[in-house]
Short mmCIF file of C-alpha atoms and ligand atoms in Angstrom, two decimals:
data_model
loop_
_atom_site.label_atom_id
_atom_site.label_comp_id
_atom_site.label_asym_id
_atom_site.label_seq_id
_atom_site.Cartn_x
_atom_site.Cartn_y
_atom_site.Cartn_z
CA MET B 1 85.11 94.26 110.87
CA LYS B 2 84.17 95.16 114.42
CA GLU B 3 80.96 97.01 114.40
CA PRO B 4 81.92 100.25 115.24
CA VAL B 5 80.72 101.62 118.74
CA PHE B 6 79.09 105.00 118.50
CA VAL B 7 80.01 108.09 121.15
CA SER B 8 76.22 108.60 122.37
CA PRO B 9 73.99 111.51 121.96
CA ALA B 10 74.38 112.48 125.74
CA GLU B 11 77.89 111.95 125.17
CA ILE B 12 77.89 114.93 122.72
CA ALA B 13 75.97 116.93 124.15
CA ALA B 14 77.91 117.40 127.24
CA SER B 15 80.64 117.91 125.50
CA LYS B 16 78.71 121.14 123.74
CA ALA B 17 77.66 121.35 127.53
CA ALA B 18 80.66 122.12 128.16
CA ALA B 19 81.34 124.65 125.11
CA LYS B 20 78.93 126.96 125.91
CA ARG B 21 79.81 127.07 129.63
CA VAL B 22 83.16 128.04 128.48
CA LYS B 23 81.75 130.61 126.14
CA ASP B 24 79.44 131.97 128.79
CA GLU B 25 82.22 132.69 129.96
CA VAL B 26 84.76 134.94 127.95
CA TYR B 27 82.76 136.09 125.07
CA ASP B 28 83.59 139.47 125.78
CA LEU B 29 87.37 138.96 126.61
CA GLY B 30 87.72 138.65 122.86
CA LEU B 31 89.92 135.30 122.81
CA THR B 32 91.81 133.58 120.50
CA TYR B 33 93.60 130.25 119.36
CA HIS B 34 95.77 129.21 117.00
CA ILE B 35 96.70 125.17 115.65
CA GLU B 36 100.13 123.78 114.66
CA SER B 37 99.03 119.97 112.76
CA TYR B 38 102.03 118.47 112.32
CA GLY B 39 100.52 114.71 110.16
CA CYS B 40 98.26 113.35 107.48
CA GLN B 41 94.96 115.07 106.12
CA MET B 42 93.53 112.68 109.11
CA ASN B 43 95.46 114.93 111.40
CA GLU B 44 94.23 118.41 109.55
CA HIS B 45 91.25 117.75 109.40
CA ASP B 46 90.95 116.89 113.29
CA SER B 47 92.42 120.79 114.02
CA GLU B 48 90.00 121.68 111.48
CA LYS B 49 87.41 120.01 114.40
CA ILE B 50 88.75 121.39 116.74
CA ALA B 51 88.83 124.50 116.04
CA GLY B 52 85.12 124.37 115.51
CA MET B 53 84.67 123.66 119.23
CA MET B 54 86.97 126.70 119.93
CA GLU B 55 84.70 128.65 117.78
CA GLU B 56 82.39 127.02 119.86
CA MET B 57 83.74 127.88 122.88
CA GLY B 58 83.91 131.87 121.61
CA TYR B 59 87.78 131.85 120.85
CA ALA B 60 88.49 133.17 117.54
CA LYS B 61 90.52 131.90 115.20
CA ALA B 62 93.98 134.12 115.53
CA GLU B 63 95.46 135.79 113.17
CA ASP B 64 99.66 135.51 114.84
CA LYS B 65 100.75 133.12 116.56
CA SER B 66 102.46 135.51 118.70
CA LYS B 67 99.45 136.93 120.05
CA ALA B 68 96.95 133.65 120.75
CA ASP B 69 95.26 133.21 124.52
CA PHE B 70 95.71 129.14 123.55
CA ILE B 71 98.02 127.15 120.82
CA ILE B 72 97.35 123.75 120.67
CA PHE B 73 99.98 121.38 118.85
CA ASN B 74 98.43 118.56 116.69
CA THR B 75 100.66 115.95 116.86
CA CYS B 76 102.22 113.15 114.47
CA CYS B 77 104.76 110.08 115.10
CA ILE B 78 104.53 108.36 112.20
CA ARG B 79 108.38 108.98 111.71
CA GLU B 80 110.72 110.17 114.26
CA HIS B 81 111.66 114.14 112.13
CA ALA B 82 107.68 115.04 113.01
CA GLU B 83 108.37 114.28 116.88
CA GLN B 84 111.55 116.02 116.85
CA ARG B 85 109.42 119.28 115.41
CA VAL B 86 106.65 119.05 117.88
CA TYR B 87 109.42 119.04 120.89
CA GLY B 88 111.03 122.21 119.81
CA ASN B 89 107.93 124.27 118.99
CA ILE B 90 106.53 123.04 122.66
CA GLY B 91 109.99 123.83 124.44
CA ALA B 92 110.13 127.62 122.56
CA LEU B 93 106.99 128.56 124.35
CA LYS B 94 108.47 128.25 127.54
CA LYS B 95 109.77 131.64 127.60
CA ARG B 96 106.01 133.30 127.07
CA LYS B 97 104.33 131.36 129.25
CA ASP B 98 106.42 132.68 131.99
CA GLU B 99 105.98 136.87 130.90
CA ASN B 100 102.07 135.44 130.07
CA PRO B 101 100.62 132.77 133.06
CA GLN B 102 97.58 133.55 131.43
CA LEU B 103 98.39 131.74 128.27
CA MET B 104 96.41 128.13 127.77
CA ILE B 105 99.36 125.39 125.69
CA GLY B 106 97.41 122.00 124.10
CA VAL B 107 99.32 119.10 123.04
CA CYS B 108 97.08 116.23 121.31
CA GLY B 109 97.04 113.76 118.26
CA CYS B 110 99.08 110.60 117.34
CA MET B 111 102.29 110.59 119.45
CA MET B 112 100.47 111.61 122.57
CA GLN B 113 98.69 108.14 122.16
CA GLN B 114 102.19 106.31 121.71
CA LYS B 115 102.85 103.74 125.03
CA ASP B 116 103.44 106.94 127.46
CA ALA B 117 104.18 109.39 125.60
CA GLY B 118 101.45 111.52 127.19
CA ARG B 119 102.51 111.57 130.70
CA LYS B 120 106.55 111.79 130.08
CA LEU B 121 105.05 115.19 128.19
CA PHE B 122 102.68 116.05 130.44
CA LYS B 123 105.57 115.77 133.52
CA ARG B 124 108.58 117.34 131.11
CA PHE B 125 106.54 120.87 130.27
CA PRO B 126 104.75 121.44 133.46
CA PHE B 127 103.78 124.60 131.44
CA VAL B 128 101.63 122.44 129.22
CA ASP B 129 98.06 122.85 130.14
CA ILE B 130 96.43 120.27 128.20
CA VAL B 131 97.76 116.94 127.00
CA PHE B 132 95.24 114.19 124.94
CA GLY B 133 94.57 111.25 122.93
CA THR B 134 93.19 110.68 119.73
CA ASN B 135 90.23 109.15 121.41
CA GLU B 136 89.42 112.31 123.91
CA LEU B 137 88.97 114.60 120.55
CA HIS B 138 85.41 115.11 120.96
CA ARG B 139 85.57 115.61 124.90
CA PHE B 140 87.74 118.72 124.27
CA PRO B 141 85.50 121.29 125.70
CA LEU B 142 85.30 119.13 128.83
CA LEU B 143 89.18 119.11 129.18
CA PHE B 144 89.66 122.40 127.87
CA GLU B 145 86.86 123.66 130.77
CA GLU B 146 89.21 122.44 133.91
CA ALA B 147 92.80 123.96 132.27
CA TYR B 148 90.67 126.99 132.00
CA HIS B 149 89.91 126.61 135.50
CA GLY B 150 93.53 126.65 136.66
CA GLU B 151 93.37 121.95 136.46
CA ARG B 152 96.29 120.81 134.14
CA THR B 153 94.71 118.08 132.55
CA LEU B 154 96.31 114.73 130.89
CA GLN B 155 93.43 112.44 129.21
CA VAL B 156 95.27 108.97 127.30
CA ARG B 157 92.97 106.29 126.61
CA ASP B 158 94.02 102.82 125.65
CA MET B 159 91.12 102.20 123.53
CA ASP B 160 89.69 100.26 120.60
CA GLY B 161 88.51 104.24 119.01
CA GLU B 162 84.82 104.86 118.38
CA ILE B 163 83.56 107.33 115.80
CA ALA B 164 81.90 110.76 117.43
CA GLU B 165 79.29 112.70 114.89
CA GLY B 166 78.25 115.61 115.23
CA LEU B 167 81.80 117.79 115.93
CA PRO B 168 80.99 120.91 114.73
CA VAL B 169 84.02 121.52 112.42
CA CYS B 170 85.10 125.01 110.96
CA ARG B 171 87.01 124.29 107.73
CA ASN B 172 90.15 125.57 105.81
CA SER B 173 88.44 126.26 102.80
CA THR B 174 85.80 127.41 101.47
CA PHE B 175 85.91 125.44 97.90
CA SER B 176 87.87 121.98 98.95
CA THR B 177 87.80 120.36 102.26
CA PHE B 178 87.37 116.50 103.33
CA THR B 179 85.17 114.31 104.90
CA ASN B 180 86.39 111.02 107.01
CA ILE B 181 84.90 107.58 105.94
CA THR B 182 86.56 105.45 108.28
CA TYR B 183 89.01 106.00 110.91
CA GLY B 184 91.78 103.45 112.61
CA CYS B 185 93.51 100.74 110.69
CA ASN B 186 93.63 96.81 111.07
CA ASN B 187 96.44 96.66 108.48
CA PHE B 188 99.50 96.34 110.60
CA CYS B 189 102.72 97.10 108.60
CA SER B 190 105.22 95.93 109.71
CA TYR B 191 106.99 99.45 109.72
CA CYS B 192 103.52 101.44 111.16
CA ILE B 193 102.75 103.26 114.11
CA VAL B 194 99.15 104.24 113.12
CA PRO B 195 97.36 100.58 113.88
CA TYR B 196 98.60 101.47 117.42
CA VAL B 197 97.52 105.60 117.99
CA ARG B 198 94.78 105.30 116.05
CA GLY B 199 93.20 102.05 117.29
CA ARG B 200 90.82 99.35 115.09
CA GLU B 201 89.27 100.24 111.87
CA ARG B 202 84.85 101.52 111.78
CA SER B 203 83.59 102.84 109.46
CA ARG B 204 80.80 105.56 109.85
CA ASN B 205 77.64 104.77 108.23
CA SER B 206 76.66 105.84 104.79
CA ALA B 207 73.99 108.26 105.73
CA ASP B 208 76.19 110.39 107.80
CA ILE B 209 78.81 110.57 104.68
CA VAL B 210 76.10 111.52 102.20
CA ASN B 211 74.40 113.87 104.34
CA GLU B 212 77.50 116.33 105.76
CA VAL B 213 79.05 115.78 101.95
CA LYS B 214 75.72 117.25 100.53
CA GLY B 215 75.52 120.08 103.39
CA LEU B 216 79.32 121.18 102.05
CA ALA B 217 78.38 121.00 98.41
CA LEU B 218 75.06 123.58 99.49
CA ALA B 219 77.17 125.77 101.30
CA GLY B 220 79.33 126.06 97.95
CA PHE B 221 82.28 123.33 97.98
CA LYS B 222 83.68 122.31 94.70
CA GLU B 223 85.59 119.09 96.32
CA VAL B 224 85.27 116.90 98.80
CA THR B 225 88.00 114.14 99.76
CA LEU B 226 86.45 111.15 101.51
CA LEU B 227 89.35 110.36 103.86
CA GLY B 228 90.44 107.07 105.54
CA GLN B 229 93.87 105.13 106.37
CA ASN B 230 92.17 102.86 103.94
CA VAL B 231 89.50 104.16 102.57
CA ASN B 232 88.69 100.79 99.97
CA SER B 233 88.19 98.93 103.12
CA TYR B 234 85.22 100.82 104.01
CA LYS B 235 82.40 98.66 105.66
CA GLY B 236 79.45 101.12 106.84
CA ASP B 237 75.75 100.23 108.21
CA GLY B 238 76.97 96.73 109.35
CA GLU B 239 78.70 96.13 106.80
CA THR B 240 76.31 96.30 104.07
CA THR B 241 77.95 98.96 101.58
CA ASP B 242 81.46 98.78 100.60
CA PHE B 243 83.80 101.74 99.50
CA PRO B 244 82.20 101.46 95.33
CA ALA B 245 78.53 101.70 96.69
CA LEU B 246 79.67 104.33 98.93
CA LEU B 247 80.93 106.58 96.02
CA ARG B 248 78.43 105.88 93.92
CA MET B 249 76.01 107.26 96.98
CA VAL B 250 77.55 109.99 97.49
CA HIS B 251 77.94 110.55 93.60
CA ASP B 252 74.59 109.94 92.65
CA GLN B 253 73.06 111.80 95.87
CA VAL B 254 74.92 114.85 95.62
CA PRO B 255 74.84 116.03 92.14
CA GLU B 256 76.06 119.63 93.60
CA LEU B 257 79.12 118.44 93.91
CA LYS B 258 81.89 119.01 91.17
CA ARG B 259 84.93 117.00 92.78
CA ILE B 260 84.82 113.46 94.36
CA ARG B 261 88.62 112.65 95.90
CA PHE B 262 90.21 109.77 98.37
CA MET B 263 92.31 108.52 99.64
CA THR B 264 94.54 106.38 101.31
CA SER B 265 93.79 103.29 98.79
CA HIS B 266 95.54 99.84 100.04
CA PRO B 267 96.38 97.67 96.91
CA LYS B 268 95.28 94.53 98.83
CA ASP B 269 91.59 96.26 98.42
CA LEU B 270 91.78 97.93 95.09
CA SER B 271 89.09 95.72 93.85
CA SER B 272 87.80 95.91 89.95
CA GLY B 273 84.65 96.74 90.85
CA LEU B 274 85.97 100.59 92.64
CA ILE B 275 87.48 100.41 89.20
CA ASP B 276 84.49 100.29 87.77
CA ALA B 277 83.09 102.54 90.08
CA MET B 278 85.99 105.69 89.09
CA ALA B 279 85.41 104.91 85.69
CA GLU B 280 82.03 104.99 85.22
CA LEU B 281 81.62 108.35 87.74
CA PRO B 282 82.52 111.31 85.38
CA ARG B 283 82.80 113.64 88.87
CA VAL B 284 85.34 111.02 90.74
CA CYS B 285 88.62 112.35 90.11
CA LYS B 286 90.85 109.59 88.07
CA HIS B 287 93.03 109.70 90.66
CA ILE B 288 94.41 106.90 92.40
CA HIS B 289 97.27 107.39 95.51
CA LEU B 290 98.42 103.87 95.73
CA PRO B 291 101.49 103.35 98.02
CA VAL B 292 103.26 100.60 96.77
CA GLN B 293 106.30 101.44 99.34
CA SER B 294 108.22 99.13 97.95
CA GLY B 295 109.03 97.25 94.84
CA SER B 296 110.88 94.01 96.09
CA SER B 297 108.22 91.39 97.02
CA ARG B 298 110.69 90.17 99.46
CA ILE B 299 110.41 93.71 100.92
CA LEU B 300 106.90 94.14 100.62
CA LYS B 301 106.42 90.32 102.98
CA LEU B 302 108.39 91.83 105.51
CA MET B 303 105.99 94.69 105.90
CA ASN B 304 103.46 93.14 105.76
CA ARG B 305 101.62 94.15 103.39
CA SER B 306 99.69 91.23 101.82
CA TYR B 307 100.43 92.24 98.01
CA ASN B 308 103.93 90.67 95.96
CA ARG B 309 105.39 93.02 93.57
CA GLU B 310 103.37 90.83 90.20
CA LYS B 311 99.87 91.58 92.00
CA TYR B 312 100.40 95.86 91.86
CA LEU B 313 101.57 95.79 88.77
CA HIS B 314 98.96 94.30 87.58
CA GLN B 315 96.30 96.05 89.47
CA VAL B 316 97.94 99.46 88.43
CA ALA B 317 97.25 98.19 84.13
CA LEU B 318 94.22 97.08 84.39
CA ALA B 319 93.07 100.95 86.16
CA LYS B 320 94.98 102.31 83.51
CA ARG B 321 93.53 100.23 81.18
CA TYR B 322 90.04 101.09 81.90
CA MET B 323 91.08 104.94 82.91
CA PRO B 324 93.75 106.22 80.08
CA ASP B 325 93.80 109.59 81.73
CA LEU B 326 94.46 107.83 85.35
CA VAL B 327 96.91 110.21 87.55
CA LEU B 328 98.78 107.54 89.61
CA THR B 329 101.08 108.62 92.19
CA THR B 330 102.38 106.93 95.52
CA ASP B 331 104.57 106.50 99.30
CA ILE B 332 107.82 104.79 98.87
CA ILE B 333 110.23 103.65 101.85
CA VAL B 334 113.58 103.38 100.96
CA GLY B 335 115.92 101.57 103.47
CA PHE B 336 114.06 98.63 105.20
CA PRO B 337 115.48 96.66 107.44
CA GLY B 338 117.44 94.65 104.96
CA GLU B 339 116.90 96.01 101.65
CA THR B 340 119.54 94.67 99.71
CA ASP B 341 120.97 97.43 96.09
CA GLU B 342 118.85 94.02 94.76
CA ASP B 343 115.84 95.05 96.40
CA PHE B 344 116.36 98.39 95.65
CA GLU B 345 116.40 97.70 92.10
CA ASP B 346 113.54 96.32 92.42
CA THR B 347 111.78 99.74 93.27
CA ILE B 348 113.57 101.84 90.76
CA SER B 349 112.55 99.58 87.68
CA LEU B 350 109.10 99.04 89.73
CA CYS B 351 108.82 103.22 89.03
CA GLU B 352 110.27 102.88 85.67
CA GLU B 353 107.15 101.07 85.08
CA VAL B 354 104.36 102.20 86.62
CA ARG B 355 105.64 106.06 85.82
CA TYR B 356 104.19 107.37 88.64
CA ASP B 357 103.26 111.58 88.61
CA ALA B 358 104.40 111.89 91.63
CA LEU B 359 106.09 110.27 94.25
CA PHE B 360 106.57 110.55 98.61
CA THR B 361 109.37 108.81 99.52
CA PHE B 362 110.88 108.37 103.54
CA ILE B 363 113.52 106.87 104.73
CA PHE B 364 112.78 104.46 106.86
CA SER B 365 112.22 105.28 110.76
CA PRO B 366 112.17 102.94 113.33
CA ARG B 367 109.07 103.03 115.42
CA ALA B 368 108.57 102.29 119.05
CA GLY B 369 106.24 98.96 119.35
CA THR B 370 106.28 98.08 116.02
CA PRO B 371 107.96 94.74 114.02
CA ALA B 372 109.97 96.13 111.93
CA ALA B 373 111.80 98.39 114.58
CA LYS B 374 113.07 95.08 116.17
CA MET B 375 114.67 93.82 112.47
CA ASP B 376 118.28 93.49 111.69
CA ASP B 377 118.98 96.98 110.21
CA PRO B 378 122.53 96.71 108.86
CA THR B 379 122.91 99.18 105.78
CA PRO B 380 124.28 102.41 106.63
CA LYS B 381 122.94 105.81 106.80
CA GLU B 382 124.93 107.01 103.57
CA GLU B 383 123.99 104.30 101.81
CA LYS B 384 120.35 104.57 102.46
CA ASN B 385 120.53 108.35 102.16
CA ARG B 386 122.39 107.48 98.86
CA ARG B 387 119.58 105.24 97.12
CA PHE B 388 117.25 108.02 98.43
CA ASP B 389 118.57 110.69 96.07
CA ARG B 390 118.86 107.96 93.51
CA LEU B 391 114.91 107.22 93.25
CA CYS B 392 114.30 111.44 93.81
CA ASP B 393 116.77 111.66 90.16
CA THR B 394 114.83 108.79 88.55
CA GLN B 395 111.04 110.02 89.51
CA ASN B 396 112.19 113.44 88.16
CA ARG B 397 113.64 112.37 85.47
CA ILE B 398 109.92 110.60 85.00
CA SER B 399 107.71 113.43 86.50
CA LEU B 400 109.29 115.90 84.09
CA GLU B 401 108.80 113.55 80.72
CA ILE B 402 105.00 113.06 82.02
CA HIS B 403 105.01 116.87 82.44
CA GLN B 404 106.37 117.41 78.96
CA GLY B 405 103.55 115.54 77.28
CA TYR B 406 100.80 117.85 78.48
CA VAL B 407 102.11 121.32 76.93
CA GLY B 408 100.11 122.44 74.17
CA ARG B 409 96.90 120.41 75.98
CA THR B 410 93.94 122.64 77.33
CA LEU B 411 92.95 121.11 81.32
CA ARG B 412 90.30 121.91 83.72
CA VAL B 413 91.64 122.98 86.81
CA LEU B 414 90.06 124.61 90.26
CA VAL B 415 92.23 127.65 92.16
CA ASP B 416 92.86 126.86 95.22
CA GLY B 417 95.68 130.15 96.16
CA ARG B 418 98.40 132.22 95.34
CA GLU B 419 102.41 132.02 95.36
CA LYS B 420 104.36 134.72 94.66
CA GLU B 421 102.89 136.33 91.10
CA MET B 422 101.01 133.24 89.97
CA LEU B 423 97.68 131.65 91.07
CA THR B 424 97.61 127.96 91.50
CA ALA B 425 95.43 125.24 90.52
CA ARG B 426 94.76 121.16 90.75
CA THR B 427 93.81 119.53 87.70
CA GLU B 428 91.37 116.99 88.08
CA GLY B 429 94.36 113.96 88.75
CA GLY B 430 96.00 116.76 90.99
CA ARG B 431 99.03 118.16 88.82
CA LEU B 432 100.05 121.81 90.40
CA VAL B 433 99.69 124.44 88.22
CA ARG B 434 100.85 127.43 87.91
CA PHE B 435 100.03 130.61 85.81
CA ALA B 436 99.03 134.66 86.55
CA GLY B 437 95.75 135.63 87.26
CA ASP B 438 93.71 137.36 89.82
CA ASP B 439 92.97 136.57 93.35
CA SER B 440 89.03 136.52 92.27
CA LEU B 441 89.68 133.49 90.23
CA ILE B 442 90.54 131.40 94.18
CA GLY B 443 87.62 128.65 94.08
CA GLN B 444 86.43 128.58 90.54
CA PHE B 445 87.29 126.23 87.48
CA LEU B 446 88.91 127.32 84.69
CA ASP B 447 90.54 125.91 81.31
CA VAL B 448 94.18 126.61 81.53
CA THR B 449 96.46 125.89 78.14
CA ILE B 450 99.52 124.03 79.36
CA THR B 451 102.73 126.25 77.71
CA GLY B 452 105.18 124.96 79.69
CA CYS B 453 106.44 123.16 82.68
CA THR B 454 109.39 122.27 85.47
CA THR B 455 109.53 118.80 87.38
CA TRP B 456 106.92 119.87 89.78
CA SER B 457 104.32 121.71 88.13
CA LEU B 458 102.75 123.01 84.95
CA VAL B 459 102.80 126.11 83.67
CA GLY B 460 100.17 127.67 81.66
CA GLU B 461 97.74 130.88 80.42
CA VAL B 462 94.10 131.61 80.33
CA LYS B 463 93.07 132.04 77.04
N1 LIG U 501 97.49 104.63 105.55
C1 LIG U 501 98.16 104.86 104.16
C2 LIG U 501 99.35 105.23 104.88
C3 LIG U 501 99.87 106.07 106.02
S1 LIG U 501 101.46 106.53 106.64
C4 LIG U 501 98.85 103.95 103.63
O1 LIG U 501 98.84 102.98 104.25
O2 LIG U 501 99.00 103.73 102.39
C5 LIG U 501 101.61 107.70 105.06
C6 LIG U 501 103.05 106.62 104.53
O3 LIG U 501 104.17 106.96 105.60
C7 LIG U 501 103.14 105.31 104.17
O4 LIG U 501 102.74 105.66 103.27
C8 LIG U 501 104.36 105.08 104.39
O5 LIG U 501 105.69 105.22 103.46
C9 LIG U 501 105.30 106.53 105.10
N2 LIG U 501 106.27 105.15 106.11
C10 LIG U 501 105.36 104.91 107.32
N3 LIG U 501 105.63 104.68 108.82
C11 LIG U 501 107.04 104.69 108.01
C12 LIG U 501 108.34 104.40 109.19
N4 LIG U 501 108.32 103.77 110.05
N5 LIG U 501 109.05 105.22 108.40
C13 LIG U 501 108.80 105.66 107.51
N6 LIG U 501 108.12 106.10 106.22
C14 LIG U 501 107.06 105.72 106.74
FE1 LIG U 502 100.35 102.23 108.59
FE2 LIG U 502 100.05 100.23 106.73
FE3 LIG U 502 97.52 100.96 108.52
FE4 LIG U 502 99.00 102.54 106.12
S1 LIG U 502 97.89 100.20 105.83
S2 LIG U 502 98.23 103.43 108.11
S3 LIG U 502 100.90 102.32 106.36
S4 LIG U 502 99.12 100.30 108.45
FE1 LIG U 503 98.42 110.83 111.01
FE2 LIG U 503 100.88 110.58 111.54
FE3 LIG U 503 98.85 109.68 113.11
S1 LIG U 503 100.24 110.58 109.39
S2 LIG U 503 97.55 108.96 111.09
S3 LIG U 503 99.05 111.96 111.57
S4 LIG U 503 100.77 109.08 113.17
#
């Protein structure tokens, strides 16, 4: 891995100075912002940083999107569907901008970092005020200042990516949150756009991570998720600290934190050192999100995943041996170019063997510029849909069987919100539990006895 390039303190200071100038101008106008995130946790966490910068600029979070003075779309381009949703939603704002020219509109994130995408969007939607790519996040106040003074701004730089420390963050939760440990990705899986729009993989220094997590725990956060496209390949402090070592540091140096999570793990880097660290450290959640993508070694090779079915199954067996209560979840792509019935059956049999707690399933979506987009893809859409449904049916049966095994057990959960008349909570493994209770329990740990279940969740009561 190449040495990470840190954004200089002078640049961060210039950005903060711009934020201060905007604030001096707007502080008594009561202006508000609204952010829409379309992507993964990384994207959501970037939105929390945008929110932090907006607050530094004197804007408050809008109660209601329809009344916001600044609306920004933080885009994703992982699949076509994510892109289409954004276009529709930006187009829908034209009328509002005509009625209220004071309204400011921004578009940022991964989709804008794709070749020419930012420029095209800037041209196609002349009522959009600011467009910027993933490499400009820390410069957002400078761009915003220009746009606030009436100058439409487009900024997308094609570069390897840097690390910006010290950005303000306005977090969506008061008890469970995220911390980046790596940015970018070097894996170039043949279907995936992320390495092109997030730049080369780079690791934050462990001291910066530990300090941030410590601050969060002291501020009352109970759970922190360490984030990266591939956390297992973390190599911080000039490549001297690996991920298991980082996990131990966070665990031992922040005893106030009740739960430590991480995602995503790439099977090629799931080391025995990581399994040992997870098994030994009591406050590290026994949950691994370990995307397999396909159960066919032939397809895995075409995907450039650097492991095969046997190696994956071996790792899963090892992890389960050391952590009998381990919760395993995965991502699967159905209908990769050239996937045959036989390849697909390998995916089904792998799921039967591993018995995942949950799957995130996607139909292959060709992404311009990736090798897989150029591969021959003769399988009809209807056949891909049929495979997709069959995989979901298989998993639904397995999830239900696993859930039934929880009935009668008492589990420690962190209450995270309310859906209609029930509170929602998560077990250490990330299982969703619903039970009746008062809103004052949100953000608290509780022991809940499981009395029933559905395919998607456990149902319980507080004794
Ligand atoms: N870094 C993570 C995944 C990030 S993207 C990892 O490697 O595991 C999240 C998921 O989106 C991927 O695991 C994959 O299943 C899916 N995905 C990525 N590109 C896709 C594409 N072109 N079509 C369909 N699904 C895709
Ligand atoms: Fe994409 Fe592969 Fe990197 Fe994950 S590991 S972000 S799937 S290239
Ligand atoms: Fe995440 Fe989508 Fe970008 S999944 S990294 S927001 S392309």
